[in-house]
Amino acid sequence: MLTIDDVTAIPLFSALPATERERLARTSADLHLGAGEFAVHEGGERALFAVLTGKIEVIKTIDGIERTLGWRLPGTIFGEVPIALGTPFPGGYRASEPSRVMRIDIQQYYAVAAASKDISLKVSALARERLGGLQNIAAEPHKPRVTLVGHRWDTACGNLRRFLARNQISFNWVTPDVPELSTLLPGDCPPDSDFPVLRFADGQVVVRPQARDIANRLGLQTSARSNEYDVAIVGGGPAGLAAAVYGASEGLRTVVIEREAPGGQAGTSSRIENYLGFPSGVSGDELASRALQQARRLGAEILVTRSVARIDPKTREVFLDGDDVVRARTLILATGVTWRRLAIDGFDRLFGKGVYYGAARSEVGATHGLDIHLVGAGNSAGQAALYFANHARTVTLVCRGGSLEKSMSHYLVAQLRGKSNIAVQLGSEIHAVHGDTNLTAIDIRDSASKEMRRYDCGGVFIFIGADAETEWLPADIARDARGYVLTGDDLRKARRWSHGRDPYLLETSVPGVFACGDVRLSPVKRVASAVGEGSMAIAFVHQYLANEGRV
């Protein structure tokens, strides 16, 4: 418990009247931190802190790398920048040794500042000084973690660009014909067969690297650290990350297994405008990045570049590629869905060379000043059209149906109509694509008139729905004819539940194995519902472990 002597030991407060110091001692929090514990995380709520004993490290993650910005010693304060700007904390404050910190909430600070203008002036002056330091950091030259050298239309190079972008790895991409190639890659120029090439910040060069090798070199986790977990989550989309956040925050040993990068299909969405709490919208990769940081901070392990070969529903063992095995008391299936492919000649040949499924922000650079086409009439297509309209010369939505209103939210339809460079071709389908090394043109057929017209095209992005790829699951886990996992009451209707109790809402036909998000049979396919189901799944995990006597 704080005393008036503790408050007096802080120079900022030492000249306050005794009554004010006594009030601060009575109303402020007394934080006792062990080494490694945070007084406040990056993005935390505004408050003023004062260090009583110990040593506090100021940290901030920049380009995926944690940097130490400074230290706070006994007698010093922190929190002045958020107070001055009215913003969350720009960095985190972590005890580097056992420490004791005083926390004054924002209302109590304003009460003290009203009683002593001198305190307000000193806090404002310190904030200006700290802001100068942050500006210096922001002005430092950008140093990408890797440099990627590869041909623009090389599929392997495109896959690496998407992998790096989705894992928030800063990189610089150049083509092999740039004049400064000899500076970037010292020595003899590699033959075309060696591209793409990655050069790491330490100067190491790797030819045609694989995603897992990159992940290991850059410090991403690819292997489990424990022998057994309370819950293993297969899939790192919104549902899987939500389950990781709630599982880890509630003390469950939690691991997420993701085959590429966190975010799932939502991670390729250029803009999500109807997600609660983001009035200006949020990109899928930004939402995934925030969730990923939150899950890791709370203690969840996130494995990337790991595919699941099979699971044993009886032993709850997850067999990964490479013969690794993850053992868990419960499993959550959150594998999501994959974009449905168009069966048009040439699409597979030009995939990644102008033909894309979904629309990640990393692909926008290839559309500058071009005429592009999007296929689909759902919200994902509408959101992508609005995003690409800020970069491409023209954006054309190609839709089989006769109206957007039947499948797209009203707010998106209204915004599309307000963009002068967005056109909509209703009752139309792409019949053929053209191009040798990359897409150059497409043929569009009008369903009513049967007229076929050819258009110059710099990119086609497909949004025609998605499918559940669940063929790898064992037969014990019930699915419908389209591969979606049955849960809860649907198991009763399908006569696929034989356990003595009723199935939990998100429980599959195997007790202790749950499903959430788009892979689960449900009429609602939204990011918000996936996040909600991920959190709900953890509640059912707790119930299962308690009722089965395995806690």
Tab-separated table of N, CA and C in Angstrom, residues 290-417:
chain	number	residue	atom	x	y	z
A	290	ARG	N	-3.054	-7.197	-35.258
A	290	ARG	CA	-3.422	-6.824	-33.893
A	290	ARG	C	-3.759	-8.050	-33.060
A	291	ALA	N	-4.539	-8.956	-33.648
A	291	ALA	CA	-4.930	-10.169	-32.925
A	291	ALA	C	-3.724	-11.045	-32.632
A	292	LEU	N	-2.792	-11.114	-33.587
A	292	LEU	CA	-1.595	-11.926	-33.407
A	292	LEU	C	-0.752	-11.394	-32.250
A	293	GLN	N	-0.540	-10.091	-32.210
A	293	GLN	CA	0.227	-9.496	-31.116
A	293	GLN	C	-0.453	-9.759	-29.776
A	294	GLN	N	-1.770	-9.648	-29.767
A	294	GLN	CA	-2.511	-9.859	-28.527
A	294	GLN	C	-2.381	-11.300	-28.053
A	295	ALA	N	-2.523	-12.254	-28.972
A	295	ALA	CA	-2.435	-13.667	-28.599
A	295	ALA	C	-1.048	-14.011	-28.076
A	296	ARG	N	-0.017	-13.520	-28.752
A	296	ARG	CA	1.353	-13.805	-28.309
A	296	ARG	C	1.643	-13.158	-26.963
A	297	ARG	N	1.167	-11.920	-26.786
A	297	ARG	CA	1.408	-11.232	-25.518
A	297	ARG	C	0.797	-11.996	-24.348
A	298	LEU	N	-0.334	-12.637	-24.599
A	298	LEU	CA	-1.021	-13.366	-23.529
A	298	LEU	C	-0.462	-14.767	-23.320
A	299	GLY	N	0.464	-15.181	-24.189
A	299	GLY	CA	1.147	-16.451	-23.954
A	299	GLY	C	0.836	-17.564	-24.926
A	300	ALA	N	0.009	-17.323	-25.940
A	300	ALA	CA	-0.280	-18.368	-26.920
A	300	ALA	C	0.916	-18.563	-27.844
A	301	GLU	N	1.147	-19.793	-28.250
A	301	GLU	CA	2.172	-20.086	-29.245
A	301	GLU	C	1.513	-20.119	-30.626
A	302	ILE	N	2.138	-19.468	-31.610
A	302	ILE	CA	1.606	-19.423	-32.963
A	302	ILE	C	2.634	-20.051	-33.889
A	303	LEU	N	2.346	-21.227	-34.425
A	303	LEU	CA	3.242	-21.892	-35.364
A	303	LEU	C	2.822	-21.523	-36.782
A	304	VAL	N	3.766	-21.087	-37.594
A	304	VAL	CA	3.472	-20.754	-38.987
A	304	VAL	C	4.216	-21.706	-39.914
A	305	THR	N	3.785	-21.750	-41.144
A	305	THR	CA	4.326	-22.607	-42.210
A	305	THR	C	4.240	-24.085	-41.847
A	306	ARG	N	3.255	-24.460	-41.053
A	306	ARG	CA	3.082	-25.867	-40.687
A	306	ARG	C	1.710	-26.357	-41.138
A	307	SER	N	1.708	-27.386	-41.949
A	307	SER	CA	0.462	-27.992	-42.410
A	307	SER	C	0.141	-29.200	-41.544
A	308	VAL	N	-1.147	-29.459	-41.388
A	308	VAL	CA	-1.596	-30.622	-40.619
A	308	VAL	C	-1.849	-31.768	-41.591
A	309	ALA	N	-1.141	-32.863	-41.402
A	309	ALA	CA	-1.324	-34.037	-42.262
A	309	ALA	C	-2.567	-34.813	-41.853
A	310	ARG	N	-2.755	-34.978	-40.536
A	310	ARG	CA	-3.934	-35.678	-40.034
A	310	ARG	C	-4.044	-35.449	-38.544
A	311	ILE	N	-5.191	-35.782	-37.989
A	311	ILE	CA	-5.374	-35.738	-36.543
A	311	ILE	C	-5.935	-37.070	-36.082
A	312	ASP	N	-5.595	-37.429	-34.880
A	312	ASP	CA	-6.165	-38.621	-34.251
A	312	ASP	C	-7.187	-38.140	-33.240
A	313	PRO	N	-8.482	-38.264	-33.541
A	313	PRO	CA	-9.502	-37.722	-32.642
A	313	PRO	C	-9.560	-38.402	-31.283
A	314	LYS	N	-9.082	-39.614	-31.187
A	314	LYS	CA	-9.137	-40.326	-29.907
A	314	LYS	C	-8.054	-39.843	-28.951
A	315	THR	N	-6.850	-39.649	-29.472
A	315	THR	CA	-5.740	-39.240	-28.611
A	315	THR	C	-5.515	-37.728	-28.629
A	316	ARG	N	-6.251	-37.014	-29.488
A	316	ARG	CA	-6.098	-35.554	-29.661
A	316	ARG	C	-4.678	-35.208	-30.138
A	317	GLU	N	-4.113	-36.053	-30.937
A	317	GLU	CA	-2.790	-35.793	-31.499
A	317	GLU	C	-2.938	-35.163	-32.880
A	318	VAL	N	-2.120	-34.139	-33.132
A	318	VAL	CA	-2.113	-33.456	-34.424
A	318	VAL	C	-0.773	-33.763	-35.082
A	319	PHE	N	-0.816	-34.440	-36.233
A	319	PHE	CA	0.391	-34.842	-36.940
A	319	PHE	C	0.689	-33.796	-38.018
A	320	LEU	N	1.842	-33.149	-37.873
A	320	LEU	CA	2.229	-32.085	-38.791
A	320	LEU	C	3.114	-32.628	-39.905
A	321	ASP	N	3.251	-31.843	-40.972
A	321	ASP	CA	4.224	-32.183	-41.987
A	321	ASP	C	5.606	-32.173	-41.339
A	322	GLY	N	6.453	-33.062	-41.783
A	322	GLY	CA	7.773	-33.167	-41.154
A	322	GLY	C	7.787	-34.120	-39.981
A	323	ASP	N	6.674	-34.825	-39.777
A	323	ASP	CA	6.560	-35.872	-38.747
A	323	ASP	C	6.534	-35.349	-37.312
A	324	ASP	N	6.367	-34.042	-37.107
A	324	ASP	CA	6.192	-33.526	-35.754
A	324	ASP	C	4.780	-33.823	-35.279
A	325	VAL	N	4.626	-33.985	-33.959
A	325	VAL	CA	3.319	-34.292	-33.384
A	325	VAL	C	3.037	-33.299	-32.255
A	326	VAL	N	1.845	-32.708	-32.270
A	326	VAL	CA	1.384	-31.830	-31.192
A	326	VAL	C	0.276	-32.554	-30.449
A	327	ARG	N	0.428	-32.672	-29.132
A	327	ARG	CA	-0.572	-33.367	-28.317
A	327	ARG	C	-1.351	-32.346	-27.494
A	328	ALA	N	-2.662	-32.536	-27.417
A	328	ALA	CA	-3.502	-31.588	-26.693
A	328	ALA	C	-4.683	-32.310	-26.058
A	329	ARG	N	-5.237	-31.717	-25.019
A	329	ARG	CA	-6.423	-32.276	-24.359
A	329	ARG	C	-7.694	-32.011	-25.163
A	330	THR	N	-7.712	-30.898	-25.872
A	330	THR	CA	-8.854	-30.569	-26.722
A	330	THR	C	-8.335	-29.979	-28.032
A	331	LEU	N	-9.170	-30.044	-29.059
A	331	LEU	CA	-8.823	-29.490	-30.360
A	331	LEU	C	-9.914	-28.526	-30.822
A	332	ILE	N	-9.503	-27.472	-31.502
A	332	ILE	CA	-10.446	-26.551	-32.133
A	332	ILE	C	-10.091	-26.462	-33.606
A	333	LEU	N	-11.055	-26.796	-34.463
A	333	LEU	CA	-10.874	-26.684	-35.907
A	333	LEU	C	-11.334	-25.306	-36.349
A	334	ALA	N	-10.411	-24.506	-36.866
A	334	ALA	CA	-10.731	-23.155	-37.324
A	334	ALA	C	-10.032	-22.915	-38.656
A	335	THR	N	-10.122	-23.904	-39.544
A	335	THR	CA	-9.367	-23.889	-40.786
A	335	THR	C	-9.970	-22.977	-41.847
A	336	GLY	N	-11.170	-22.446	-41.585
A	336	GLY	CA	-11.764	-21.518	-42.539
A	336	GLY	C	-12.090	-22.171	-43.863
A	337	VAL	N	-12.096	-21.370	-44.904
A	337	VAL	CA	-12.431	-21.847	-46.247
A	337	VAL	C	-11.422	-21.274	-47.232
A	338	THR	N	-11.438	-21.778	-48.448
A	338	THR	CA	-10.553	-21.281	-49.494
A	338	THR	C	-11.387	-20.769	-50.659
A	339	TRP	N	-10.837	-19.770	-51.360
A	339	TRP	CA	-11.565	-19.191	-52.486
A	339	TRP	C	-11.881	-20.254	-53.536
A	340	ARG	N	-13.102	-20.221	-54.011
A	340	ARG	CA	-13.531	-21.139	-55.070
A	340	ARG	C	-12.847	-20.758	-56.383
A	341	ARG	N	-12.359	-21.738	-57.107
A	341	ARG	CA	-11.630	-21.489	-58.348
A	341	ARG	C	-12.572	-21.424	-59.550
A	342	LEU	N	-12.182	-20.645	-60.529
A	342	LEU	CA	-12.916	-20.567	-61.789
A	342	LEU	C	-12.314	-21.563	-62.779
A	343	ALA	N	-13.174	-22.397	-63.376
A	343	ALA	CA	-12.703	-23.399	-64.337
A	343	ALA	C	-12.663	-22.790	-65.730
A	344	ILE	N	-11.710	-21.898	-65.948
A	344	ILE	CA	-11.544	-21.233	-67.234
A	344	ILE	C	-10.133	-21.516	-67.746
A	345	ASP	N	-10.043	-21.888	-68.997
A	345	ASP	CA	-8.749	-22.227	-69.573
A	345	ASP	C	-7.781	-21.053	-69.439
A	346	GLY	N	-6.617	-21.324	-68.914
A	346	GLY	CA	-5.595	-20.297	-68.767
A	346	GLY	C	-5.496	-19.705	-67.379
A	347	PHE	N	-6.537	-19.893	-66.553
A	347	PHE	CA	-6.513	-19.306	-65.211
A	347	PHE	C	-5.391	-19.899	-64.365
A	348	ASP	N	-5.256	-21.218	-64.399
A	348	ASP	CA	-4.198	-21.842	-63.598
A	348	ASP	C	-2.818	-21.436	-64.109
A	349	ARG	N	-2.664	-21.321	-65.419
A	349	ARG	CA	-1.376	-20.957	-66.009
A	349	ARG	C	-0.967	-19.538	-65.627
A	350	LEU	N	-1.949	-18.639	-65.511
A	350	LEU	CA	-1.660	-17.238	-65.222
A	350	LEU	C	-1.904	-16.871	-63.756
A	351	PHE	N	-2.130	-17.877	-62.916
A	351	PHE	CA	-2.319	-17.598	-61.490
A	351	PHE	C	-1.044	-16.987	-60.912
A	352	GLY	N	-1.208	-15.839	-60.234
A	352	GLY	CA	-0.064	-15.115	-59.697
A	352	GLY	C	0.627	-14.249	-60.721
A	353	LYS	N	0.173	-14.283	-61.952
A	353	LYS	CA	0.759	-13.490	-63.033
A	353	LYS	C	-0.297	-12.567	-63.640
A	354	GLY	N	-1.198	-12.109	-62.799
A	354	GLY	CA	-2.293	-11.259	-63.233
A	354	GLY	C	-3.645	-11.810	-62.850
A	355	VAL	N	-3.705	-13.087	-62.496
A	355	VAL	CA	-4.926	-13.724	-62.012
A	355	VAL	C	-4.748	-14.034	-60.533
A	356	TYR	N	-5.682	-13.562	-59.703
A	356	TYR	CA	-5.561	-13.721	-58.257
A	356	TYR	C	-6.904	-14.130	-57.656
A	357	TYR	N	-6.839	-14.817	-56.549
A	357	TYR	CA	-8.033	-15.146	-55.767
A	357	TYR	C	-7.957	-14.355	-54.470
A	358	GLY	N	-8.965	-13.529	-54.216
A	358	GLY	CA	-8.897	-12.602	-53.099
A	358	GLY	C	-8.104	-11.373	-53.516
A	359	ALA	N	-7.850	-10.489	-52.547
A	359	ALA	CA	-7.155	-9.240	-52.877
A	359	ALA	C	-6.408	-8.708	-51.665
A	360	ALA	N	-5.211	-9.218	-51.439
A	360	ALA	CA	-4.395	-8.724	-50.333
A	360	ALA	C	-3.820	-7.361	-50.680
A	361	ARG	N	-3.548	-6.564	-49.656
A	361	ARG	CA	-2.993	-5.226	-49.884
A	361	ARG	C	-1.628	-5.287	-50.555
A	362	SER	N	-0.909	-6.402	-50.396
A	362	SER	CA	0.419	-6.516	-50.995
A	362	SER	C	0.352	-6.557	-52.520
A	363	GLU	N	-0.827	-6.810	-53.080
A	363	GLU	CA	-0.963	-6.914	-54.527
A	363	GLU	C	-1.373	-5.606	-55.179
A	364	VAL	N	-1.647	-4.584	-54.366
A	364	VAL	CA	-2.159	-3.345	-54.936
A	364	VAL	C	-1.112	-2.639	-55.795
A	365	GLY	N	0.180	-2.805	-55.455
A	365	GLY	CA	1.223	-2.118	-56.201
A	365	GLY	C	1.259	-2.498	-57.670
A	366	ALA	N	0.808	-3.724	-57.978
A	366	ALA	CA	0.839	-4.192	-59.366
A	366	ALA	C	-0.317	-3.645	-60.188
A	367	THR	N	-1.217	-2.863	-59.590
A	367	THR	CA	-2.395	-2.382	-60.311
A	367	THR	C	-2.342	-0.895	-60.631
A	368	HIS	N	-1.292	-0.194	-60.238
A	368	HIS	CA	-1.222	1.251	-60.440
A	368	HIS	C	-1.393	1.613	-61.918
A	369	GLY	N	-2.390	2.429	-62.205
A	369	GLY	CA	-2.605	2.938	-63.547
A	369	GLY	C	-3.145	1.944	-64.543
A	370	LEU	N	-3.549	0.757	-64.092
A	370	LEU	CA	-4.031	-0.288	-65.009
A	370	LEU	C	-5.554	-0.390	-64.974
A	371	ASP	N	-6.083	-1.083	-65.967
A	371	ASP	CA	-7.507	-1.435	-65.989
A	371	ASP	C	-7.620	-2.848	-65.438
A	372	ILE	N	-8.364	-3.003	-64.339
A	372	ILE	CA	-8.477	-4.318	-63.710
A	372	ILE	C	-9.936	-4.727	-63.610
A	373	HIS	N	-10.155	-6.039	-63.427
A	373	HIS	CA	-11.502	-6.584	-63.328
A	373	HIS	C	-11.617	-7.447	-62.075
A	374	LEU	N	-12.741	-7.340	-61.402
A	374	LEU	CA	-13.041	-8.164	-60.238
A	374	LEU	C	-14.275	-8.994	-60.560
A	375	VAL	N	-14.237	-10.276	-60.218
A	375	VAL	CA	-15.354	-11.172	-60.497
A	375	VAL	C	-16.047	-11.511	-59.189
A	376	GLY	N	-17.320	-11.139	-59.079
A	376	GLY	CA	-18.084	-11.430	-57.870
A	376	GLY	C	-19.032	-10.303	-57.534
A	377	ALA	N	-20.006	-10.606	-56.683
A	377	ALA	CA	-21.007	-9.601	-56.322
A	377	ALA	C	-21.266	-9.567	-54.824
A	378	GLY	N	-20.342	-10.112	-54.036
A	378	GLY	CA	-20.499	-10.098	-52.590
A	378	GLY	C	-19.750	-8.950	-51.944
A	379	ASN	N	-19.791	-8.912	-50.619
A	379	ASN	CA	-19.131	-7.827	-49.894
A	379	ASN	C	-17.620	-7.791	-50.128
A	380	SER	N	-17.001	-8.963	-50.224
A	380	SER	CA	-15.552	-8.998	-50.426
A	380	SER	C	-15.175	-8.330	-51.743
A	381	ALA	N	-15.955	-8.592	-52.783
A	381	ALA	CA	-15.692	-7.972	-54.078
A	381	ALA	C	-15.906	-6.465	-54.010
A	382	GLY	N	-16.962	-6.033	-53.332
A	382	GLY	CA	-17.238	-4.605	-53.207
A	382	GLY	C	-16.160	-3.869	-52.440
A	383	GLN	N	-15.703	-4.464	-51.341
A	383	GLN	CA	-14.641	-3.840	-50.547
A	383	GLN	C	-13.352	-3.734	-51.344
A	384	ALA	N	-13.019	-4.792	-52.090
A	384	ALA	CA	-11.803	-4.769	-52.898
A	384	ALA	C	-11.900	-3.739	-54.017
A	385	ALA	N	-13.070	-3.630	-54.635
A	385	ALA	CA	-13.252	-2.658	-55.718
A	385	ALA	C	-12.996	-1.242	-55.218
A	386	LEU	N	-13.527	-0.918	-54.054
A	386	LEU	CA	-13.323	0.420	-53.494
A	386	LEU	C	-11.854	0.670	-53.181
A	387	TYR	N	-11.191	-0.338	-52.677
A	387	TYR	CA	-9.775	-0.182	-52.326
A	387	TYR	C	-8.915	-0.011	-53.584
A	388	PHE	N	-9.108	-0.870	-54.570
A	388	PHE	CA	-8.301	-0.806	-55.780
A	388	PHE	C	-8.608	0.425	-56.617
A	389	ALA	N	-9.794	0.993	-56.460
A	389	ALA	CA	-10.151	2.184	-57.235
A	389	ALA	C	-9.240	3.361	-56.914
A	390	ASN	N	-8.573	3.333	-55.770
A	390	ASN	CA	-7.641	4.403	-55.407
A	390	ASN	C	-6.276	4.229	-56.073
A	391	HIS	N	-6.079	3.121	-56.770
A	391	HIS	CA	-4.780	2.835	-57.370
A	391	HIS	C	-4.878	2.538	-58.870
A	392	ALA	N	-5.832	1.710	-59.259
A	392	ALA	CA	-5.984	1.348	-60.666
A	392	ALA	C	-6.647	2.486	-61.442
A	393	ARG	N	-6.447	2.484	-62.764
A	393	ARG	CA	-7.107	3.501	-63.583
A	393	ARG	C	-8.611	3.262	-63.613
A	394	THR	N	-9.010	2.022	-63.897
A	394	THR	CA	-10.432	1.661	-63.848
A	394	THR	C	-10.583	0.316	-63.170
A	395	VAL	N	-11.716	0.133	-62.513
A	395	VAL	CA	-12.071	-1.131	-61.869
A	395	VAL	C	-13.447	-1.535	-62.386
A	396	THR	N	-13.559	-2.757	-62.908
A	396	THR	CA	-14.835	-3.248	-63.424
A	396	THR	C	-15.248	-4.486	-62.645
A	397	LEU	N	-16.439	-4.441	-62.051
A	397	LEU	CA	-17.015	-5.605	-61.376
A	397	LEU	C	-17.790	-6.420	-62.400
A	398	VAL	N	-17.411	-7.677	-62.577
A	398	VAL	CA	-18.086	-8.569	-63.514
A	398	VAL	C	-18.967	-9.519	-62.704
A	399	CYS	N	-20.289	-9.452	-62.925
A	399	CYS	CA	-21.239	-10.203	-62.104
A	399	CYS	C	-22.180	-11.014	-62.992
A	400	ARG	N	-22.433	-12.252	-62.614
A	400	ARG	CA	-23.366	-13.101	-63.368
A	400	ARG	C	-24.804	-12.648	-63.176
A	401	GLY	N	-25.131	-12.181	-61.973
A	401	GLY	CA	-26.509	-11.814	-61.661
A	401	GLY	C	-26.919	-10.480	-62.260
A	402	GLY	N	-28.191	-10.151	-62.051
A	402	GLY	CA	-28.726	-8.916	-62.612
A	402	GLY	C	-28.760	-7.757	-61.645
A	403	SER	N	-28.268	-7.957	-60.412
A	403	SER	CA	-28.317	-6.883	-59.421
A	403	SER	C	-27.282	-7.132	-58.337
A	404	LEU	N	-26.660	-6.051	-57.870
A	404	LEU	CA	-25.737	-6.156	-56.746
A	404	LEU	C	-26.470	-6.224	-55.416
A	405	GLU	N	-27.639	-5.597	-55.348
A	405	GLU	CA	-28.354	-5.475	-54.074
A	405	GLU	C	-28.716	-6.820	-53.454
A	406	LYS	N	-28.822	-7.866	-54.269
A	406	LYS	CA	-29.223	-9.170	-53.746
A	406	LYS	C	-28.132	-9.814	-52.886
A	407	SER	N	-26.877	-9.448	-53.131
A	407	SER	CA	-25.780	-10.146	-52.447
A	407	SER	C	-24.780	-9.225	-51.764
A	408	MET	N	-24.935	-7.902	-51.924
A	408	MET	CA	-23.963	-6.968	-51.372
A	408	MET	C	-24.653	-5.998	-50.425
A	409	SER	N	-23.978	-5.626	-49.340
A	409	SER	CA	-24.541	-4.705	-48.360
A	409	SER	C	-24.833	-3.348	-49.009
A	410	HIS	N	-25.898	-2.711	-48.515
A	410	HIS	CA	-26.366	-1.456	-49.102
A	410	HIS	C	-25.275	-0.380	-49.073
A	411	TYR	N	-24.523	-0.309	-47.963
A	411	TYR	CA	-23.529	0.759	-47.851
A	411	TYR	C	-22.444	0.619	-48.903
A	412	LEU	N	-22.109	-0.633	-49.265
A	412	LEU	CA	-21.095	-0.843	-50.291
A	412	LEU	C	-21.613	-0.476	-51.674
A	413	VAL	N	-22.860	-0.849	-51.953
A	413	VAL	CA	-23.457	-0.513	-53.248
A	413	VAL	C	-23.465	1.004	-53.437
A	414	ALA	N	-23.831	1.724	-52.385
A	414	ALA	CA	-23.881	3.189	-52.469
A	414	ALA	C	-22.495	3.768	-52.703
A	415	GLN	N	-21.468	3.226	-52.032
A	415	GLN	CA	-20.118	3.737	-52.217
A	415	GLN	C	-19.582	3.427	-53.616
A	416	LEU	N	-19.921	2.268	-54.147
A	416	LEU	CA	-19.479	1.921	-55.495
A	416	LEU	C	-20.038	2.903	-56.525
A	417	ARG	N	-21.290	3.276	-56.340
A	417	ARG	CA	-21.915	4.207	-57.276
A	417	ARG	C	-21.284	5.596	-57.211
